[in-house]
CSV table of N, CA and C in Angstrom, one decimal:
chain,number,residue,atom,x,y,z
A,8,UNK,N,0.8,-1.2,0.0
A,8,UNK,CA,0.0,0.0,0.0
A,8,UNK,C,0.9,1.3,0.0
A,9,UNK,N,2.2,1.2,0.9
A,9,UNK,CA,3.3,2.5,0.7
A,9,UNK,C,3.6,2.4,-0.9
A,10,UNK,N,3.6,1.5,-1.7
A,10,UNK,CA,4.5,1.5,-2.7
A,10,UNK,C,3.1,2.5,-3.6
A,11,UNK,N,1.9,1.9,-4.0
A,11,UNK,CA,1.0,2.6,-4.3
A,11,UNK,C,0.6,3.8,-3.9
A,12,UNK,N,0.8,4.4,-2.9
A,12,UNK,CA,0.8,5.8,-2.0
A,12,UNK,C,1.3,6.5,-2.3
A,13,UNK,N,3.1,6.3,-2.7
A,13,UNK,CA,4.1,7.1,-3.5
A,13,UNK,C,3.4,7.1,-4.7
A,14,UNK,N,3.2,5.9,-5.5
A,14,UNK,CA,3.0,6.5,-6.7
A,14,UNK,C,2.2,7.1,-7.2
A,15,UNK,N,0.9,7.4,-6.4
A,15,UNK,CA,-0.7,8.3,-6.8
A,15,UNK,C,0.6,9.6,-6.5
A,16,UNK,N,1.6,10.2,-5.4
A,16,UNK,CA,2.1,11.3,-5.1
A,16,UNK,C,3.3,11.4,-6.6
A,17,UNK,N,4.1,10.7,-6.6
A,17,UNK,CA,4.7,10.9,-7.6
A,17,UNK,C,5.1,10.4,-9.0
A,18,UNK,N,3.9,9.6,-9.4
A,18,UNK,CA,3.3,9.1,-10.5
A,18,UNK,C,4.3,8.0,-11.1
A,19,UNK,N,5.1,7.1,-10.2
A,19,UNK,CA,5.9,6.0,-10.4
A,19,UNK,C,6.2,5.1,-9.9
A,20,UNK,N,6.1,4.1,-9.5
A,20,UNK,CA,7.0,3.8,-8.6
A,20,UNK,C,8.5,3.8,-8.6
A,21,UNK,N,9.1,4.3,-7.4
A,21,UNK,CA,10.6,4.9,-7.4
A,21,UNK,C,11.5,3.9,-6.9
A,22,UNK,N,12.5,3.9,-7.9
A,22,UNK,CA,13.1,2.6,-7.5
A,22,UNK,C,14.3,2.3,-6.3
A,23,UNK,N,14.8,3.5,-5.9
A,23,UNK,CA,15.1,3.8,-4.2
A,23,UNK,C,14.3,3.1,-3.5
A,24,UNK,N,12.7,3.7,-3.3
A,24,UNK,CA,11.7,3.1,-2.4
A,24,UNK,C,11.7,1.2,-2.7
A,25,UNK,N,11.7,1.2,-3.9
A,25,UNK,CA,11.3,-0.5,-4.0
A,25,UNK,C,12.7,-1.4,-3.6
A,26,UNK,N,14.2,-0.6,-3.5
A,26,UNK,CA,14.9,-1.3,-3.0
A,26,UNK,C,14.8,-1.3,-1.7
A,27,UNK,N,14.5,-0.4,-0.9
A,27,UNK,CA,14.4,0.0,0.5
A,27,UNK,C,13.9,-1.1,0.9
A,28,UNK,N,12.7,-1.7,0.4
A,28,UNK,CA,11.3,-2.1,0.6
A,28,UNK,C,11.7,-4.1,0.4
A,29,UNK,N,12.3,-4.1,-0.6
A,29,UNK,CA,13.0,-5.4,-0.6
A,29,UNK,C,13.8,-5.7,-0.1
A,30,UNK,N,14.4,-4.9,0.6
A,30,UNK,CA,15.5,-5.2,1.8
A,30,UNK,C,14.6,-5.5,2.8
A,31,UNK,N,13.8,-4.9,3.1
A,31,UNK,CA,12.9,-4.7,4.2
A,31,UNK,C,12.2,-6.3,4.4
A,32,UNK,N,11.8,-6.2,3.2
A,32,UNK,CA,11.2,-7.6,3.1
A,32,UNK,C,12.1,-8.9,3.2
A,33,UNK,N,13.2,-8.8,2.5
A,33,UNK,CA,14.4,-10.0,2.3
A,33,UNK,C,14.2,-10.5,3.9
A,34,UNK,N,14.0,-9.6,4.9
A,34,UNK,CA,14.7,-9.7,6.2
A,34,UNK,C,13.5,-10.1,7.2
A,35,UNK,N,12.3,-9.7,6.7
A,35,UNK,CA,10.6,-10.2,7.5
A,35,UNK,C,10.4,-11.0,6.7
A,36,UNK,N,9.9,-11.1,5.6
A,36,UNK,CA,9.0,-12.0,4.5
A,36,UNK,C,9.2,-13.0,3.8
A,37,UNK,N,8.5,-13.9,4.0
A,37,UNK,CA,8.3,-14.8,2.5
A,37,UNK,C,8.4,-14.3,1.5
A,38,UNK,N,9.2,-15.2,0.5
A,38,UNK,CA,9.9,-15.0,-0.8
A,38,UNK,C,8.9,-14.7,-1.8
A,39,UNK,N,7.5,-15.4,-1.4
A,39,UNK,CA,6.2,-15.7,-2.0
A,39,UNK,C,5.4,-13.7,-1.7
A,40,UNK,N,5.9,-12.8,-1.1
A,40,UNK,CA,5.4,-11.8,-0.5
A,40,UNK,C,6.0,-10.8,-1.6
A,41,UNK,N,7.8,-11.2,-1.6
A,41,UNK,CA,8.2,-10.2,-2.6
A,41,UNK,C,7.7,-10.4,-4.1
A,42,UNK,N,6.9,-11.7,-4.4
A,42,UNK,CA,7.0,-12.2,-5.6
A,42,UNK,C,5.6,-11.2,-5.9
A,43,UNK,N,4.8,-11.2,-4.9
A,43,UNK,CA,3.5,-10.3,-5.2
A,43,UNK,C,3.9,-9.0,-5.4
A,44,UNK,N,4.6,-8.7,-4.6
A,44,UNK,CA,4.9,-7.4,-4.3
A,44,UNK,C,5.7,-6.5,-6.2
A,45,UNK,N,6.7,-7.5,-6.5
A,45,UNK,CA,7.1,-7.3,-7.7
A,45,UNK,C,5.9,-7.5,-8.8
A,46,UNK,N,5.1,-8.3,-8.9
A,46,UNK,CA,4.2,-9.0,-9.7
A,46,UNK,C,2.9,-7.6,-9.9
A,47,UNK,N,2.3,-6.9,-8.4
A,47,UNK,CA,1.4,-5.8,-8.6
A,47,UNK,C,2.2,-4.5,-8.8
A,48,UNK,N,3.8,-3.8,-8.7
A,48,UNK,CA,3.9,-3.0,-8.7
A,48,UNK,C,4.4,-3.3,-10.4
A,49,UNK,N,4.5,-4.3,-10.7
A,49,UNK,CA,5.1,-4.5,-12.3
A,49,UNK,C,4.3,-4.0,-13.2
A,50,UNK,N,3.1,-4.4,-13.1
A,50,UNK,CA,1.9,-4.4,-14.2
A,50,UNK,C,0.7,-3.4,-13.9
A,51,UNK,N,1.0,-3.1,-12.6
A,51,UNK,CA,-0.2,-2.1,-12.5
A,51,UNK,C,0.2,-0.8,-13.1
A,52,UNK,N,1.3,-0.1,-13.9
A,52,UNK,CA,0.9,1.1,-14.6
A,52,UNK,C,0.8,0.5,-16.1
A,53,UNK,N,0.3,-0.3,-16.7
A,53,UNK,CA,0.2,-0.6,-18.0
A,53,UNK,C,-1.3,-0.8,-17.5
A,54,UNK,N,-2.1,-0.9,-16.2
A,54,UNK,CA,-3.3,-1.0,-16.5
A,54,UNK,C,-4.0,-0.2,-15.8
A,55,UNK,N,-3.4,0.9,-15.3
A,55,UNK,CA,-3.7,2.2,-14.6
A,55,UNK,C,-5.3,3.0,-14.7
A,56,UNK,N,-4.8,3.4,-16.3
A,56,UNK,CA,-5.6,4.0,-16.9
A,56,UNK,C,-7.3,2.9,-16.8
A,57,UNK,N,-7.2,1.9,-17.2
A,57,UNK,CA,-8.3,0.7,-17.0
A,57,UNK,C,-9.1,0.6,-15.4
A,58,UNK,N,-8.4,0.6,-14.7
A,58,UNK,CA,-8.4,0.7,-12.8
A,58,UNK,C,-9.4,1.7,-12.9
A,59,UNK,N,-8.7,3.1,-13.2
A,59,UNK,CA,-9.0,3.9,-12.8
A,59,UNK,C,-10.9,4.3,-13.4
A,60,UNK,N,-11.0,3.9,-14.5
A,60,UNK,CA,-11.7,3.9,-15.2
A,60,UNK,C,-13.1,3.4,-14.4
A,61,UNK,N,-12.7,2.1,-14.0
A,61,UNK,CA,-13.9,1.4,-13.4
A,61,UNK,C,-13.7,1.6,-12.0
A,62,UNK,N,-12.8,2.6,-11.6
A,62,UNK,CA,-13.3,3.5,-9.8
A,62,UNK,C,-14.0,4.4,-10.3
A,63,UNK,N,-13.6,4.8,-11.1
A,63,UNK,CA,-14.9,6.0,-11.6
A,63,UNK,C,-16.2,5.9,-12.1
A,64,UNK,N,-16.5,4.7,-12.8
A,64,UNK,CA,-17.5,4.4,-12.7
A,64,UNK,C,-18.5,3.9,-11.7
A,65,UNK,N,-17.6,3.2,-10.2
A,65,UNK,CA,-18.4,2.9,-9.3
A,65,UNK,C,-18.5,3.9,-8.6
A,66,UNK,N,-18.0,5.5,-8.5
A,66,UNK,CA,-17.7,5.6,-6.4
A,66,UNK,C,-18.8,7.1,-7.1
A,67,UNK,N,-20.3,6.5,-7.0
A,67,UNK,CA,-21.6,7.1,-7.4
A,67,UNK,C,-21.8,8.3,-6.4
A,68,UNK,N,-21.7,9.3,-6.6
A,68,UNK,CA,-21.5,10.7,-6.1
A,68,UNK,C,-20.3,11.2,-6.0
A,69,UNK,N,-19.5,10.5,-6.1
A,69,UNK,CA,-18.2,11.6,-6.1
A,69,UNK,C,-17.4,12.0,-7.2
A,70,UNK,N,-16.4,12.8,-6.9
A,70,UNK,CA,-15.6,12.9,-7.6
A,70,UNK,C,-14.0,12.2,-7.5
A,71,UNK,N,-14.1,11.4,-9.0
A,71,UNK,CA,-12.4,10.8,-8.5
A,71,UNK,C,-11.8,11.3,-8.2
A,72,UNK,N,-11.2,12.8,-8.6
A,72,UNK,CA,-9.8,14.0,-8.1
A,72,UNK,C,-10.1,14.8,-7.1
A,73,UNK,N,-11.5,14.0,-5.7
A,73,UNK,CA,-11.5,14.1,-4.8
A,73,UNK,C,-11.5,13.2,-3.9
A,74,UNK,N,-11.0,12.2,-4.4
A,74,UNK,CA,-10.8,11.0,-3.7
A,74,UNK,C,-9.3,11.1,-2.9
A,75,UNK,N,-9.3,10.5,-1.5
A,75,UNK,CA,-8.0,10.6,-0.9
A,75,UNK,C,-7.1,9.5,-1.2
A,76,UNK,N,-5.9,10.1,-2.0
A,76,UNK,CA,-4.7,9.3,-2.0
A,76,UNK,C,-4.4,8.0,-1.6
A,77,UNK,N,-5.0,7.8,-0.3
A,77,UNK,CA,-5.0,6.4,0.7
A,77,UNK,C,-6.0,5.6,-0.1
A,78,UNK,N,-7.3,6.3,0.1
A,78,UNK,CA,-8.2,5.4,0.1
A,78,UNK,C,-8.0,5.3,-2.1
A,79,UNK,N,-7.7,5.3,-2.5
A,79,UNK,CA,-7.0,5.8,-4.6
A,79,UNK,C,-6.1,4.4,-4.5
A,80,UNK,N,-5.3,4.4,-3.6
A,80,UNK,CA,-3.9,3.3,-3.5
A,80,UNK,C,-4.8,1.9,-3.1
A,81,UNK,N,-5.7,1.9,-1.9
A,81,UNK,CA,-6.4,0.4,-1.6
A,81,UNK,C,-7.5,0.6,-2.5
A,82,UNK,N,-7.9,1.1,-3.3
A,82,UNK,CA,-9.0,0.4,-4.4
A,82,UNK,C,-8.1,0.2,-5.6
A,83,UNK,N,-7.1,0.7,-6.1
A,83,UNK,CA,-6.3,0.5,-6.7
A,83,UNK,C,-5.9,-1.2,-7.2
A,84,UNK,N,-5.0,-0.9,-5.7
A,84,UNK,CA,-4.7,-2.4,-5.1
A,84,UNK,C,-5.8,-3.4,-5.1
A,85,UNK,N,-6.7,-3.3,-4.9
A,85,UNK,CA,-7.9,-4.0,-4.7
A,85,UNK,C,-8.4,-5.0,-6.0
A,86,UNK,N,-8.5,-3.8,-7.0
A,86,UNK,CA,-8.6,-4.1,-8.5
A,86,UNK,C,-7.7,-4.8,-9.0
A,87,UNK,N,-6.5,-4.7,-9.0
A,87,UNK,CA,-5.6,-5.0,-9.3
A,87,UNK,C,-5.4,-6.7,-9.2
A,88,UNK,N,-5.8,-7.0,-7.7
A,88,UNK,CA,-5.5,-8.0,-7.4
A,88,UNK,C,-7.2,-9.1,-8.3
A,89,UNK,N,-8.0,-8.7,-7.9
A,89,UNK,CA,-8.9,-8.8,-8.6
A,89,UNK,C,-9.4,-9.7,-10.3
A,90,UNK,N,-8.9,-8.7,-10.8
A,90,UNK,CA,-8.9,-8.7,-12.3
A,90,UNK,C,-7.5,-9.5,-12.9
A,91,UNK,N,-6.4,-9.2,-12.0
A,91,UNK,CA,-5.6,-9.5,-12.7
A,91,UNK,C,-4.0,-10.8,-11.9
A,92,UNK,N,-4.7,-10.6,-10.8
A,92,UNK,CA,-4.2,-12.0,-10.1
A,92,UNK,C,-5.2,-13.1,-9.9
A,93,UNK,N,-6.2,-13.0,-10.3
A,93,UNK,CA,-7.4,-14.2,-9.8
A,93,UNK,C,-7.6,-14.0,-8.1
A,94,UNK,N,-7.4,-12.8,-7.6
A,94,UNK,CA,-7.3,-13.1,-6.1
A,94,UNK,C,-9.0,-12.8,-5.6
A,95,UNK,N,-9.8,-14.0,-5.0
A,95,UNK,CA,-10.9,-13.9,-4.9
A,95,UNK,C,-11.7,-13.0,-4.7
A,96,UNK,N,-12.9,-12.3,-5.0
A,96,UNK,CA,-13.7,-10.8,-4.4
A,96,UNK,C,-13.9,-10.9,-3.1
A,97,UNK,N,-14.0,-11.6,-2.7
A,97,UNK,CA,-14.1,-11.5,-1.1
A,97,UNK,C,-13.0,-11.4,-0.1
A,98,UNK,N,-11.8,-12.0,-0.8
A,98,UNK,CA,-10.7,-11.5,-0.3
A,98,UNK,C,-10.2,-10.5,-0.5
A,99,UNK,N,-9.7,-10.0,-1.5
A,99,UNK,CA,-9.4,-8.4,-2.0
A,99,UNK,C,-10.5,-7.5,-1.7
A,100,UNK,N,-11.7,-7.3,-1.4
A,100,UNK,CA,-12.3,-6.8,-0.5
A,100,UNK,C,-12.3,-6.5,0.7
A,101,UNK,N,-11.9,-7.6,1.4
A,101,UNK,CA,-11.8,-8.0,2.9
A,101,UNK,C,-10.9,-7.3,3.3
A,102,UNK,N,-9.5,-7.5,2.4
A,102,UNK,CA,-8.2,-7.2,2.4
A,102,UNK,C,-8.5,-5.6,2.5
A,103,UNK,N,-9.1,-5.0,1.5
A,103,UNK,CA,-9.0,-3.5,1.2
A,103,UNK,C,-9.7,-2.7,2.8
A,104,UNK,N,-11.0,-3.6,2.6
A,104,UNK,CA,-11.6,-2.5,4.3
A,104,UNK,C,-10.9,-2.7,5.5
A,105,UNK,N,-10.3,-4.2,5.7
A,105,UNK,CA,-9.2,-4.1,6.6
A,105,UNK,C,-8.0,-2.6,6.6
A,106,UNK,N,-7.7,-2.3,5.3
A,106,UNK,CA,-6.9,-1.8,5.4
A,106,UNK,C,-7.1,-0.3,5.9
A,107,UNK,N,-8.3,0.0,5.0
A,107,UNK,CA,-9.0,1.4,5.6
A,107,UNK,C,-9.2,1.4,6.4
A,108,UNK,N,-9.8,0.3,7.3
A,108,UNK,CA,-9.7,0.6,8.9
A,108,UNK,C,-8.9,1.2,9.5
A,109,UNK,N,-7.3,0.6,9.6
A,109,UNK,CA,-6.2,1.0,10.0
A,109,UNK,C,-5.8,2.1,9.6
A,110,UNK,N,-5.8,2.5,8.0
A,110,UNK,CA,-5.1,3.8,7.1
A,110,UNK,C,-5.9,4.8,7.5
A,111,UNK,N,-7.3,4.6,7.3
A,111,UNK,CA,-8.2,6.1,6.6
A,111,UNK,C,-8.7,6.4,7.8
A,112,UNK,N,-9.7,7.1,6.6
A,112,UNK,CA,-10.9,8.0,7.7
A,112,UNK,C,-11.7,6.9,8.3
A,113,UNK,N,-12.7,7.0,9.2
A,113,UNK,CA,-14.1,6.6,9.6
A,113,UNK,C,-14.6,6.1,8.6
A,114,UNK,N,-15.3,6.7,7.6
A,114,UNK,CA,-16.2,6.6,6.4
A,114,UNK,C,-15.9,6.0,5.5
A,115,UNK,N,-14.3,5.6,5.2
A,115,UNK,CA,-13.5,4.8,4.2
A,115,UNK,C,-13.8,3.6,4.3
A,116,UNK,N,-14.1,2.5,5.4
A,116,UNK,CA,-14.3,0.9,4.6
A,116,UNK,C,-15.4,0.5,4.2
A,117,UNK,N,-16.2,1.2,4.4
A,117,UNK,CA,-17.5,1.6,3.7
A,117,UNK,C,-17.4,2.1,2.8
A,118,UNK,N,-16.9,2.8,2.3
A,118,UNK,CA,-17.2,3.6,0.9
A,118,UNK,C,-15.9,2.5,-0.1
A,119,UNK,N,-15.3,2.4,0.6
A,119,UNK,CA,-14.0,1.1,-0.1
A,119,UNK,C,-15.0,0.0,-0.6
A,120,UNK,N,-15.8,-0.6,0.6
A,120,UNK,CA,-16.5,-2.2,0.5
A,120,UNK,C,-17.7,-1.9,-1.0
A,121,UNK,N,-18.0,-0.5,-0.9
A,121,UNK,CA,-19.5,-0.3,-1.5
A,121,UNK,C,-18.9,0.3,-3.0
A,122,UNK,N,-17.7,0.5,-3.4
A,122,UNK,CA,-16.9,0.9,-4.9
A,122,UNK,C,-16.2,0.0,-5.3
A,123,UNK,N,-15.7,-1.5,-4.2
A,123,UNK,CA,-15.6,-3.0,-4.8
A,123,UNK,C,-16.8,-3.6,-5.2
A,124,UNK,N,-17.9,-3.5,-4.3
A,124,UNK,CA,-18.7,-4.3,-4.6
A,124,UNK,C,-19.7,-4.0,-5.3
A,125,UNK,N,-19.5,-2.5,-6.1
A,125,UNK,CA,-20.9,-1.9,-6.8
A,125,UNK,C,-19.6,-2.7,-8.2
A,126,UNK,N,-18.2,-2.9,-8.5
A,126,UNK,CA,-17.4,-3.5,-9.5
A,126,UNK,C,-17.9,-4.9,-9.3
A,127,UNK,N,-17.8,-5.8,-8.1
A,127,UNK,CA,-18.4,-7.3,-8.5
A,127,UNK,C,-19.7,-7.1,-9.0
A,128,UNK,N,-20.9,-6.3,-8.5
A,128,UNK,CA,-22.1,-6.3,-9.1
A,128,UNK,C,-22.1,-6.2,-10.5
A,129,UNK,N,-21.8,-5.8,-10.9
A,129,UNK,CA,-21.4,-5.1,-12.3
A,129,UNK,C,-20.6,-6.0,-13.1
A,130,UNK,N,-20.0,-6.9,-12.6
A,130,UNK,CA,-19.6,-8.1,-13.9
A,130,UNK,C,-20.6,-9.4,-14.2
């Protein structure tokens, strides 16, 4: 979610940060963690524009380029995992409002659970 955070801020992922972050990991994590880790930050800007497309279509009253940064990176992520790792809707859901809990506002795993699940209704 840091690595996604940076990049909604500086429109890349920076490859300082992703060494930092694989050291970081080399030293906590399963090998299986970095392999995600490289696998969603690899392909999610070739499918950016697509992501973004269908948060805009779900998050019904608002405006995307008022959406906060945080909660932009876990729907991001969310889709991501979704569409393009087979990772089940219930888990990449689960996974995202968990995360808003901890990250965001109040109002975020709600409004996170209800712009994944207005996307599973919708396929």
């Amino acid at each position: 979610m840091k690595l996604f955070y940076e990049y909604e801020i500086t429109g890349s992922f920076q490859d300082d940060t992703m060494r930092v972050m694989e050291d970081e990991f080399k030293k906590s994590t399963a090998e299986t963690d970095l392999t995600y880790i490289n696998q969603i930050t690899g392909g999610f800007s070739d499918k950016k524009e697509e992501i973004d497309a269908i948060i805009e279509k779900n998050i019904v009253g608002w405006n995307f380029d008022r959406l906060s940064k945080l909660d932009l990176s876990i729907l991001r992520i969310a889709l991501y995992e979704m569409i393009y790792m087979d990772t089940p809707y219930k888990v990449a859901i689960n996974e995202a409002v968990e995360l808003a809990k901890v990250y965001s506002g109040d109002k975020a795993p709600s409004f996170i659970n209800g712009v994944l699940g207005g996307y599973v209704n919708s396929r």
